[in-house]
Coordinates of C-alpha atoms in Angstrom, one line a residue:
M1 CA 295.7 38.9 88.8
T2 CA 294.3 38.5 92.6
D3 CA 295.5 40.3 95.5
R4 CA 294.4 39.9 99.4
E5 CA 294.1 42.6 102.1
G6 CA 294.1 40.9 105.9
D7 CA 291.7 37.7 104.4
E8 CA 289.9 39.5 102.1
E9 CA 290.1 38.0 98.6
W10 CA 290.4 41.4 95.9
L11 CA 290.1 40.7 92.3
T12 CA 291.4 42.8 89.0
I13 CA 288.4 43.2 86.8
G14 CA 290.0 40.5 84.3
A15 CA 290.3 38.1 86.7
F16 CA 286.8 38.8 88.4
A17 CA 285.3 38.8 84.4
L18 CA 286.8 35.3 84.2
R19 CA 285.3 34.3 87.2
A20 CA 282.1 35.5 86.8
R21 CA 281.6 34.4 82.8
L22 CA 281.2 38.3 82.1
S23 CA 283.4 40.8 80.0
A24 CA 285.4 43.3 81.2
K25 CA 283.2 45.5 79.1
A26 CA 279.6 44.3 80.6
L27 CA 281.4 45.3 83.6
R28 CA 282.5 48.4 83.6
L29 CA 278.6 49.2 81.6
Y30 CA 277.6 47.3 84.8
D31 CA 279.0 49.8 87.4
R32 CA 277.9 52.7 85.0
V33 CA 274.0 51.8 85.5
G34 CA 274.7 50.9 89.5
L35 CA 274.1 47.2 88.9
L36 CA 277.4 45.5 90.0
S37 CA 280.2 48.0 90.9
P38 CA 283.7 47.3 92.2
A39 CA 284.0 46.9 95.9
R40 CA 287.2 49.5 95.6
V41 CA 288.6 51.7 92.8
D42 CA 292.5 53.0 92.9
P43 CA 292.5 56.1 93.6
V44 CA 295.6 56.4 91.9
S45 CA 295.6 53.6 89.1
G46 CA 292.2 54.1 88.6
Y47 CA 292.4 49.7 89.1
R48 CA 288.5 48.3 89.9
Y49 CA 289.0 45.2 92.1
Y50 CA 286.2 43.3 93.5
R51 CA 285.9 41.0 96.4
S52 CA 285.2 37.3 95.4
A53 CA 281.8 37.3 97.5
Q54 CA 280.7 39.6 94.5
V55 CA 280.9 36.7 92.3
E56 CA 278.1 34.9 92.9
R57 CA 275.8 37.8 92.2
A58 CA 278.0 38.7 89.0
R59 CA 276.9 34.8 87.6
L60 CA 273.5 35.6 88.3
V61 CA 273.4 38.5 86.6
A62 CA 274.6 37.0 83.5
L63 CA 272.3 34.0 83.3
L64 CA 269.7 36.8 84.1
R65 CA 270.7 38.9 80.6
Q66 CA 270.5 35.0 78.7
L67 CA 266.9 35.9 79.0
D68 CA 267.2 39.2 77.4
M69 CA 266.2 40.7 80.3
P70 CA 266.5 44.5 80.8
L71 CA 269.2 45.9 82.9
A72 CA 266.1 47.8 85.0
T73 CA 264.8 44.6 85.7
V74 CA 267.8 42.7 86.1
K75 CA 268.6 45.6 88.8
E76 CA 265.4 44.8 90.1
I77 CA 265.7 41.3 90.8
V78 CA 268.6 41.0 92.2
A79 CA 268.1 43.2 94.8
L80 CA 265.3 40.8 95.9
D81 CA 265.1 37.8 98.5
D82 CA 266.0 34.3 96.7
P83 CA 261.8 33.1 97.3
D84 CA 261.3 36.8 95.9
A85 CA 263.4 37.1 92.9
A86 CA 262.5 33.7 91.9
Q87 CA 258.8 34.7 91.5
A88 CA 260.0 38.0 89.7
V89 CA 262.0 35.8 87.2
E90 CA 258.8 33.8 86.6
A91 CA 256.3 36.8 86.0
Y92 CA 258.7 38.2 83.5
W93 CA 259.0 35.1 81.6
T94 CA 255.1 34.3 81.5
D95 CA 255.4 38.2 80.2
V96 CA 257.5 37.1 77.3
E97 CA 256.0 34.4 76.4
E98 CA 252.6 36.2 76.2
R99 CA 254.7 38.7 73.7
F100 CA 256.2 35.8 71.7
A101 CA 252.5 34.6 71.3
T102 CA 251.5 37.6 70.1
Q103 CA 254.0 38.5 67.9
R104 CA 253.5 34.5 66.5
T105 CA 250.1 35.3 65.8
L106 CA 251.3 38.6 64.0
V107 CA 253.7 36.6 62.0
H108 CA 250.5 34.7 60.6
F109 CA 248.6 37.6 60.3
L110 CA 251.4 38.9 58.3
R111 CA 251.9 36.0 55.9
G112 CA 248.4 36.1 55.1
R113 CA 248.5 39.4 53.7
L114 CA 252.2 39.5 52.7
S115 CA 251.2 36.0 50.1
G116 CA 248.3 37.9 48.6
R117 CA 245.8 35.7 51.0
S118 CA 244.5 38.6 52.3
S119 CA 240.8 38.0 51.0
Q120 CA 240.5 34.9 52.5
M121 CA 241.7 36.3 56.1
Y122 CA 238.2 38.8 54.8
E123 CA 235.6 35.4 54.3
K124 CA 235.3 34.8 57.6
F125 CA 234.1 38.3 59.1
E126 CA 230.7 38.6 58.2
V127 CA 229.9 42.5 57.7
R128 CA 226.2 44.0 58.2
T129 CA 225.1 47.8 58.4
V130 CA 223.3 49.1 61.4
D131 CA 221.6 52.9 61.7
V132 CA 222.1 54.5 64.9
P133 CA 220.0 57.2 66.4
E134 CA 221.5 60.3 67.6
Q135 CA 222.4 60.1 71.0
T136 CA 223.8 62.2 74.1
V137 CA 226.8 60.3 75.4
L138 CA 229.2 61.1 78.2
G139 CA 232.8 60.5 76.4
E140 CA 236.4 60.2 78.0
S141 CA 239.5 61.0 76.0
R142 CA 243.1 59.9 76.3
H143 CA 246.3 59.6 74.7
V144 CA 247.2 55.9 75.7
L145 CA 249.4 53.5 73.4
A146 CA 248.4 50.0 72.9
P147 CA 250.0 48.5 76.0
E148 CA 248.0 51.6 77.3
L149 CA 244.5 50.9 76.3
P150 CA 242.8 47.8 78.1
A151 CA 243.7 49.2 81.5
F152 CA 241.9 52.8 79.8
I153 CA 239.2 50.7 78.3
G154 CA 238.2 49.1 81.5
E155 CA 238.7 52.0 83.9
S156 CA 236.8 54.8 82.3
L157 CA 233.8 53.2 80.7
G158 CA 233.8 51.8 84.8
R159 CA 234.0 55.6 86.1
L160 CA 231.1 56.3 83.0
E161 CA 228.9 53.9 83.4
K162 CA 228.8 54.8 86.9
A163 CA 228.0 58.0 86.2
A164 CA 225.3 57.4 83.7
R165 CA 223.0 56.3 86.6
E166 CA 222.8 59.9 87.3
C167 CA 222.6 61.3 84.2
G168 CA 219.1 59.3 83.8
G169 CA 220.8 55.2 82.9
S170 CA 222.5 54.3 79.9
T171 CA 220.5 54.1 76.9
A172 CA 222.7 52.0 74.8
A173 CA 226.2 49.7 74.7
P174 CA 229.3 51.7 75.7
F175 CA 231.9 52.2 73.1
V176 CA 235.4 53.1 72.3
A177 CA 236.2 55.5 69.1
Y178 CA 239.3 56.0 67.6
Q179 CA 240.2 59.5 66.4
A180 CA 244.0 58.3 65.3
E181 CA 245.6 54.6 65.4
V182 CA 246.8 53.3 68.7
T183 CA 249.8 51.5 68.5
Q184 CA 253.0 50.9 70.3
E185 CA 254.3 54.0 68.3
S186 CA 251.5 56.0 68.2
D187 CA 248.7 57.5 71.1
G188 CA 245.4 57.9 69.8
P189 CA 243.6 59.3 71.4
A190 CA 240.9 57.2 72.5
E191 CA 237.2 58.1 73.3
S192 CA 235.4 55.9 75.8
C193 CA 231.5 56.8 75.2
V194 CA 229.2 55.9 76.8
P195 CA 225.2 57.3 76.1
V196 CA 222.5 58.2 78.2
A197 CA 219.2 59.4 78.6
D198 CA 219.2 62.8 80.3
A199 CA 221.3 65.4 78.1
A200 CA 221.1 68.5 80.6
A201 CA 222.3 66.1 83.7
A202 CA 225.2 64.8 81.6
R203 CA 226.3 68.6 80.7
T204 CA 226.4 69.0 84.1
W205 CA 227.9 65.9 85.4
A206 CA 230.7 66.8 82.8
E207 CA 231.6 70.1 83.8
R208 CA 232.8 68.8 86.9
Q209 CA 235.0 66.7 85.7
G210 CA 238.0 67.6 83.9
P211 CA 239.0 68.9 80.2
A212 CA 239.2 65.3 79.0
V213 CA 235.7 64.3 79.8
T214 CA 232.5 65.9 78.0
A215 CA 229.0 65.3 77.1
R216 CA 228.0 65.4 73.4
I217 CA 225.5 64.6 70.6
E218 CA 226.6 61.7 68.6
P219 CA 224.9 62.6 65.2
A220 CA 222.9 59.6 63.5
R221 CA 224.9 57.3 61.8
R222 CA 225.0 54.2 59.4
L223 CA 227.3 52.0 61.1
A224 CA 229.3 49.2 58.7
Y225 CA 230.5 46.8 60.9
T226 CA 231.7 43.2 61.4
R227 CA 230.7 41.3 65.3
I228 CA 233.8 39.3 66.7
S229 CA 235.0 37.1 70.0
K230 CA 236.5 37.9 72.8
A231 CA 239.4 35.8 71.4
Q232 CA 239.9 38.0 68.5
V233 CA 240.0 41.3 70.2
V234 CA 243.1 40.5 71.3
Y235 CA 245.9 42.1 68.8
P236 CA 246.8 41.3 66.0
Q237 CA 242.7 39.7 65.9
I238 CA 241.1 42.5 65.8
I239 CA 243.4 44.0 63.3
A240 CA 242.0 41.5 60.7
A241 CA 238.7 42.5 61.6
Y242 CA 238.8 46.0 61.6
E243 CA 240.4 45.3 57.8
A244 CA 237.6 43.0 56.7
V245 CA 235.2 45.9 57.1
E246 CA 237.4 48.6 55.2
H247 CA 237.7 46.2 52.7
W248 CA 233.9 45.3 52.5
I249 CA 233.2 49.2 52.9
R250 CA 235.5 49.7 49.8
E251 CA 233.7 47.0 48.0
Q252 CA 230.4 48.7 48.3
G253 CA 231.7 51.8 46.9
L254 CA 230.8 53.3 50.0
T255 CA 232.3 55.8 52.3
I256 CA 234.1 55.9 55.8
D257 CA 232.4 59.3 57.7
G258 CA 234.0 59.0 61.4
P259 CA 236.2 57.4 63.7
C260 CA 236.2 53.9 64.0
R261 CA 234.7 52.0 66.9
E262 CA 234.6 49.0 69.2
V263 CA 230.7 48.3 70.5
Y264 CA 231.0 46.4 73.7
F265 CA 227.6 44.9 73.8
A266 CA 228.1 42.0 76.6
D267 CA 229.1 41.8 80.2
W268 CA 233.1 41.9 79.3
D269 CA 234.0 39.5 82.9
G270 CA 231.5 37.1 82.1
L271 CA 232.6 35.3 78.3
G272 CA 234.4 32.9 77.3
P273 CA 237.0 32.8 74.7
D274 CA 234.5 32.0 72.0
D275 CA 231.8 34.2 73.3
D276 CA 230.7 37.5 71.1
A277 CA 232.3 40.2 72.6
C278 CA 232.6 43.0 70.4
D279 CA 231.2 44.9 67.1
I280 CA 234.7 46.5 65.2
A281 CA 232.3 49.3 63.2
Y282 CA 232.8 52.4 61.3
P283 CA 230.5 55.2 60.5
V284 CA 229.9 54.9 56.7
R285 CA 228.0 57.0 53.8

């Protein structure tokens, strides 16, 4: 049903839903979240009325929702001018494709594990051991979920490597230790660490920072590790590397003796996908 007030055409929620290609239920939801509200609500009957000029916005909402776009993102995009909205849609879909690519790799990994081919997957990782002497490290800890981890690693190691220049310089490659798992649901914590030469200067610098920053003695350790490329650092490929080291440790009759870690020995920005980038390591005894 439609109505007119002067030259303005008003549409009931049913009529508007037909033109907009949306259900009345969806329109009520979009009203509640402030995405698409009726132009007028009758104060007596409670009937909702929409202007015909709102149809185009409603159809855009319907199309965006077909991309499984969250309501909050839809609300942001429909508020933009068309050129900016087009760029926002492109950025959203790029993120979706990257997520699908990661999930496709995870499916391949799970198929291998669940079909009993785990040992074959581990064969491509060569595991070695190395003895690391006692060292003083500057550390910065934070509870982070997996999507936040790359930014935390880059930012915290940048701060600590800069601070190392005040502490006699770096003495070994920086590393990130994981006190607990970092996933979509588990937030660690993770600790970025930079070994430094001057223990006293490190303690002084750390005292000037917040409680998340420490200067501590890292005991001498034997590490079991495998070296991976920059492409393999990406989740879930990196999980296979961790499991390969764990598998090797069990086979050797050794015991894990501390938090697992990622040792970043190369200039990350200058690496290609196939260049060695990181050691996946566990302290063992």
